[in-house]
Amino acid sequence: MPLYETVLIARNDISQQQVDAIIDGIIAQVEADGGSVKKREYWGLRTLAYRIKKNRKGHYVLLGLDMKAEMLKEIERQLAINEDVLRLLALRVDEIDEAPSPVLSRKGDDRGDRGFRGPKPAGRFESGRGGRRSSEDREEYRARDEKPAEAASTEAE
């Protein structure tokens, strides 16, 4: 039987349990028809690249399926009817990779253990660029203050 990778996006209004129920329904249909599920990954609630049906976020799920082409058409038809599913993409593949997908492997990286990256650069307000300066900070005032001090030191000699 041919192998398919399917990614579906569900609305963000529904809970993860409801998404799992949708996926469990798909898996039950596939297994009833003699197919099998090789891979199942929940990628989580992610931001969409653009609005889909007034939604900015969606629950992403990846499935690796081994089933007949006719069954794929039926599953696509049923998911198109389901109001909770925003998008569905099914691709035929030569083999299904058992390793975690790049989305999950990147998500699993521990972002807190990135090590020391050097001192923070001065921000807009800390560097003095564009911020308020006191009259003592301006160069012309510093130059005026230095001249009398130099003159007093030459007179003392």
PDB file of C-alpha atoms in Angstrom:
ATOM      1  CA  MET A   1       0.000   0.000   0.000  1.00  0.00           C
ATOM      2  CA  PRO A   2       1.218   3.555  -0.640  1.00  0.00           C
ATOM      3  CA  LEU A   3       2.548   5.707   2.171  1.00  0.00           C
ATOM      4  CA  TYR A   4       1.250   9.206   2.909  1.00  0.00           C
ATOM      5  CA  GLU A   5       2.286  12.027   5.210  1.00  0.00           C
ATOM      6  CA  THR A   6      -0.631  14.194   6.234  1.00  0.00           C
ATOM      7  CA  VAL A   7      -0.542  17.498   8.092  1.00  0.00           C
ATOM      8  CA  LEU A   8      -3.763  18.996   9.322  1.00  0.00           C
ATOM      9  CA  ILE A   9      -4.459  22.271  11.071  1.00  0.00           C
ATOM     10  CA  ALA A  10      -7.374  22.479  13.483  1.00  0.00           C
ATOM     11  CA  ARG A  11      -8.960  25.628  14.900  1.00  0.00           C
ATOM     12  CA  ASN A  12      -7.412  27.141  18.017  1.00  0.00           C
ATOM     13  CA  ASP A  13     -10.853  27.373  19.676  1.00  0.00           C
ATOM     14  CA  ILE A  14     -10.958  23.644  20.332  1.00  0.00           C
ATOM     15  CA  SER A  15      -8.946  21.845  22.999  1.00  0.00           C
ATOM     16  CA  GLN A  16      -6.123  19.396  22.453  1.00  0.00           C
ATOM     17  CA  GLN A  17      -8.445  16.571  23.537  1.00  0.00           C
ATOM     18  CA  GLN A  18     -10.875  17.480  20.757  1.00  0.00           C
ATOM     19  CA  VAL A  19      -8.009  17.471  18.243  1.00  0.00           C
ATOM     20  CA  ASP A  20      -6.977  14.045  19.542  1.00  0.00           C
ATOM     21  CA  ALA A  21     -10.572  12.861  19.069  1.00  0.00           C
ATOM     22  CA  ILE A  22     -10.496  13.969  15.413  1.00  0.00           C
ATOM     23  CA  ILE A  23      -7.182  12.169  14.888  1.00  0.00           C
ATOM     24  CA  ASP A  24      -8.454   9.046  16.677  1.00  0.00           C
ATOM     25  CA  GLY A  25     -11.423   9.002  14.289  1.00  0.00           C
ATOM     26  CA  ILE A  26      -9.067   9.138  11.296  1.00  0.00           C
ATOM     27  CA  ILE A  27      -6.902   6.366  12.743  1.00  0.00           C
ATOM     28  CA  ALA A  28      -9.964   4.179  13.399  1.00  0.00           C
ATOM     29  CA  GLN A  29     -11.090   4.566   9.769  1.00  0.00           C
ATOM     30  CA  VAL A  30      -7.636   3.784   8.410  1.00  0.00           C
ATOM     31  CA  GLU A  31      -7.241   0.677  10.563  1.00  0.00           C
ATOM     32  CA  ALA A  32     -10.785  -0.511   9.755  1.00  0.00           C
ATOM     33  CA  ASP A  33      -9.879  -0.409   6.046  1.00  0.00           C
ATOM     34  CA  GLY A  34      -6.710  -2.450   6.586  1.00  0.00           C
ATOM     35  CA  GLY A  35      -4.221   0.433   6.720  1.00  0.00           C
ATOM     36  CA  SER A  36      -1.922   1.452   9.533  1.00  0.00           C
ATOM     37  CA  VAL A  37      -0.564   4.566  11.196  1.00  0.00           C
ATOM     38  CA  LYS A  38       3.229   4.666  11.156  1.00  0.00           C
ATOM     39  CA  LYS A  39       3.704   8.074  12.771  1.00  0.00           C
ATOM     40  CA  ARG A  40       1.642  10.488  14.862  1.00  0.00           C
ATOM     41  CA  GLU A  41       2.969  13.833  16.082  1.00  0.00           C
ATOM     42  CA  TYR A  42       1.155  16.692  17.757  1.00  0.00           C
ATOM     43  CA  TRP A  43       3.124  19.869  17.017  1.00  0.00           C
ATOM     44  CA  GLY A  44       1.066  22.051  19.307  1.00  0.00           C
ATOM     45  CA  LEU A  45      -0.749  25.338  18.972  1.00  0.00           C
ATOM     46  CA  ARG A  46       1.238  27.397  16.472  1.00  0.00           C
ATOM     47  CA  THR A  47       0.837  30.771  14.814  1.00  0.00           C
ATOM     48  CA  LEU A  48      -0.387  30.653  11.220  1.00  0.00           C
ATOM     49  CA  ALA A  49       1.460  32.496   8.463  1.00  0.00           C
ATOM     50  CA  TYR A  50      -1.796  34.224   7.526  1.00  0.00           C
ATOM     51  CA  ARG A  51      -5.383  34.195   8.738  1.00  0.00           C
ATOM     52  CA  ILE A  52      -7.458  31.184   7.791  1.00  0.00           C
ATOM     53  CA  LYS A  53     -11.193  31.528   8.413  1.00  0.00           C
ATOM     54  CA  LYS A  54     -10.519  34.365  10.895  1.00  0.00           C
ATOM     55  CA  ASN A  55      -8.046  32.239  12.913  1.00  0.00           C
ATOM     56  CA  ARG A  56      -4.508  33.371  13.705  1.00  0.00           C
ATOM     57  CA  LYS A  57      -3.410  30.128  15.390  1.00  0.00           C
ATOM     58  CA  GLY A  58      -4.059  26.445  14.891  1.00  0.00           C
ATOM     59  CA  HIS A  59      -3.341  22.995  16.281  1.00  0.00           C
ATOM     60  CA  TYR A  60      -0.876  21.212  13.974  1.00  0.00           C
ATOM     61  CA  VAL A  61      -0.808  17.405  13.657  1.00  0.00           C
ATOM     62  CA  LEU A  62       1.416  15.205  11.461  1.00  0.00           C
ATOM     63  CA  LEU A  63       0.341  11.678  10.533  1.00  0.00           C
ATOM     64  CA  GLY A  64       2.303   9.010   8.665  1.00  0.00           C
ATOM     65  CA  LEU A  65      -0.262   6.693   7.070  1.00  0.00           C
ATOM     66  CA  ASP A  66      -0.039   3.421   5.155  1.00  0.00           C
ATOM     67  CA  MET A  67      -3.355   3.048   3.303  1.00  0.00           C
ATOM     68  CA  LYS A  68      -5.095   2.808  -0.040  1.00  0.00           C
ATOM     69  CA  ALA A  69      -5.584   5.880  -2.224  1.00  0.00           C
ATOM     70  CA  GLU A  70      -9.372   5.495  -2.141  1.00  0.00           C
ATOM     71  CA  MET A  71      -9.313   5.676   1.639  1.00  0.00           C
ATOM     72  CA  LEU A  72      -7.236   8.864   1.493  1.00  0.00           C
ATOM     73  CA  LYS A  73      -9.879  10.503  -0.691  1.00  0.00           C
ATOM     74  CA  GLU A  74     -12.598   9.524   1.784  1.00  0.00           C
ATOM     75  CA  ILE A  75     -10.640  10.881   4.766  1.00  0.00           C
ATOM     76  CA  GLU A  76      -9.951  14.156   2.929  1.00  0.00           C
ATOM     77  CA  ARG A  77     -13.660  14.446   2.121  1.00  0.00           C
ATOM     78  CA  GLN A  78     -14.704  13.885   5.736  1.00  0.00           C
ATOM     79  CA  LEU A  79     -12.127  16.331   7.107  1.00  0.00           C
ATOM     80  CA  ALA A  80     -13.213  18.975   4.585  1.00  0.00           C
ATOM     81  CA  ILE A  81     -16.735  18.698   6.008  1.00  0.00           C
ATOM     82  CA  ASN A  82     -15.477  19.023   9.602  1.00  0.00           C
ATOM     83  CA  GLU A  83     -15.679  22.680  10.696  1.00  0.00           C
ATOM     84  CA  ASP A  84     -12.856  22.293  13.213  1.00  0.00           C
ATOM     85  CA  VAL A  85     -10.276  21.454  10.527  1.00  0.00           C
ATOM     86  CA  LEU A  86      -8.876  24.527   8.782  1.00  0.00           C
ATOM     87  CA  ARG A  87      -6.450  22.923   6.330  1.00  0.00           C
ATOM     88  CA  LEU A  88      -5.297  19.476   5.295  1.00  0.00           C
ATOM     89  CA  LEU A  89      -2.342  18.459   3.146  1.00  0.00           C
ATOM     90  CA  ALA A  90      -1.608  14.854   2.216  1.00  0.00           C
ATOM     91  CA  LEU A  91       1.508  13.916   0.258  1.00  0.00           C
ATOM     92  CA  ARG A  92       2.569  10.546  -1.061  1.00  0.00           C
ATOM     93  CA  VAL A  93       6.062   9.619   0.155  1.00  0.00           C
ATOM     94  CA  ASP A  94       8.468   6.761  -0.542  1.00  0.00           C
ATOM     95  CA  GLU A  95       9.103   6.083   3.147  1.00  0.00           C
ATOM     96  CA  ILE A  96       8.001   7.468   6.476  1.00  0.00           C
ATOM     97  CA  ASP A  97      10.839   8.618   8.694  1.00  0.00           C
ATOM     98  CA  GLU A  98      10.455   7.224  12.209  1.00  0.00           C
ATOM     99  CA  ALA A  99      12.643   9.954  13.754  1.00  0.00           C
ATOM    100  CA  PRO A 100      10.970  13.060  15.174  1.00  0.00           C
ATOM    101  CA  SER A 101      10.197  15.669  12.558  1.00  0.00           C
ATOM    102  CA  PRO A 102      12.327  18.847  12.394  1.00  0.00           C
ATOM    103  CA  VAL A 103       9.462  20.791  13.958  1.00  0.00           C
ATOM    104  CA  LEU A 104       9.493  18.609  17.075  1.00  0.00           C
ATOM    105  CA  SER A 105      13.270  18.384  17.300  1.00  0.00           C
ATOM    106  CA  ARG A 106      13.574  22.186  17.166  1.00  0.00           C
ATOM    107  CA  LYS A 107      10.770  22.535  19.703  1.00  0.00           C
ATOM    108  CA  GLY A 108      12.584  20.161  22.068  1.00  0.00           C
ATOM    109  CA  ASP A 109      15.755  22.264  22.188  1.00  0.00           C
ATOM    110  CA  ASP A 110      16.359  23.666  25.652  1.00  0.00           C
ATOM    111  CA  ARG A 111      16.422  27.379  25.046  1.00  0.00           C
ATOM    112  CA  GLY A 112      17.376  28.138  28.645  1.00  0.00           C
ATOM    113  CA  ASP A 113      20.795  26.471  28.306  1.00  0.00           C
ATOM    114  CA  ARG A 114      22.301  28.678  25.625  1.00  0.00           C
ATOM    115  CA  GLY A 115      25.255  29.820  27.699  1.00  0.00           C
ATOM    116  CA  PHE A 116      26.597  33.301  28.276  1.00  0.00           C
ATOM    117  CA  ARG A 117      26.422  35.352  25.099  1.00  0.00           C
ATOM    118  CA  GLY A 118      28.335  38.397  26.272  1.00  0.00           C
ATOM    119  CA  PRO A 119      27.209  41.654  27.813  1.00  0.00           C
ATOM    120  CA  LYS A 120      24.035  43.271  26.608  1.00  0.00           C
ATOM    121  CA  PRO A 121      24.607  46.077  24.140  1.00  0.00           C
ATOM    122  CA  ALA A 122      23.490  49.460  25.354  1.00  0.00           C
ATOM    123  CA  GLY A 123      19.916  50.138  24.408  1.00  0.00           C
ATOM    124  CA  ARG A 124      18.484  53.350  23.105  1.00  0.00           C
ATOM    125  CA  PHE A 125      17.864  54.775  26.551  1.00  0.00           C
ATOM    126  CA  GLU A 126      21.029  53.489  28.205  1.00  0.00           C
ATOM    127  CA  SER A 127      23.532  54.653  25.593  1.00  0.00           C
ATOM    128  CA  GLY A 128      22.540  58.295  25.539  1.00  0.00           C
ATOM    129  CA  ARG A 129      21.792  58.195  21.831  1.00  0.00           C
ATOM    130  CA  GLY A 130      18.460  59.831  21.361  1.00  0.00           C
ATOM    131  CA  GLY A 131      17.798  60.014  25.078  1.00  0.00           C
ATOM    132  CA  ARG A 132      17.694  63.113  27.249  1.00  0.00           C
ATOM    133  CA  ARG A 133      21.026  64.559  28.204  1.00  0.00           C
ATOM    134  CA  SER A 134      21.703  66.826  31.071  1.00  0.00           C
ATOM    135  CA  SER A 135      23.474  70.101  30.380  1.00  0.00           C
ATOM    136  CA  GLU A 136      26.631  68.730  31.996  1.00  0.00           C
ATOM    137  CA  ASP A 137      26.871  65.902  29.472  1.00  0.00           C
ATOM    138  CA  ARG A 138      27.120  68.133  26.429  1.00  0.00           C
ATOM    139  CA  GLU A 139      30.636  68.583  25.077  1.00  0.00           C
ATOM    140  CA  GLU A 140      30.509  72.363  24.811  1.00  0.00           C
ATOM    141  CA  TYR A 141      29.696  72.698  28.500  1.00  0.00           C
ATOM    142  CA  ARG A 142      32.473  70.297  29.441  1.00  0.00           C
ATOM    143  CA  ALA A 143      34.922  72.283  27.316  1.00  0.00           C
ATOM    144  CA  ARG A 144      33.905  75.542  29.077  1.00  0.00           C
ATOM    145  CA  ASP A 145      34.392  73.967  32.475  1.00  0.00           C
ATOM    146  CA  GLU A 146      37.834  72.640  31.539  1.00  0.00           C
ATOM    147  CA  LYS A 147      39.187  76.010  30.267  1.00  0.00           C
ATOM    148  CA  PRO A 148      38.871  77.842  33.594  1.00  0.00           C
ATOM    149  CA  ALA A 149      40.477  74.908  35.361  1.00  0.00           C
ATOM    150  CA  GLU A 150      43.425  75.000  32.931  1.00  0.00           C
ATOM    151  CA  ALA A 151      43.729  78.788  33.317  1.00  0.00           C
ATOM    152  CA  ALA A 152      43.770  78.500  37.123  1.00  0.00           C
ATOM    153  CA  SER A 153      46.559  75.923  36.978  1.00  0.00           C
ATOM    154  CA  THR A 154      48.726  78.167  34.709  1.00  0.00           C
ATOM    155  CA  GLU A 155      48.204  81.208  36.974  1.00  0.00           C
ATOM    156  CA  ALA A 156      49.291  79.232  40.028  1.00  0.00           C
ATOM    157  CA  GLU A 157      52.669  78.552  38.448  1.00  0.00           C
TER     158      GLU A 157
END
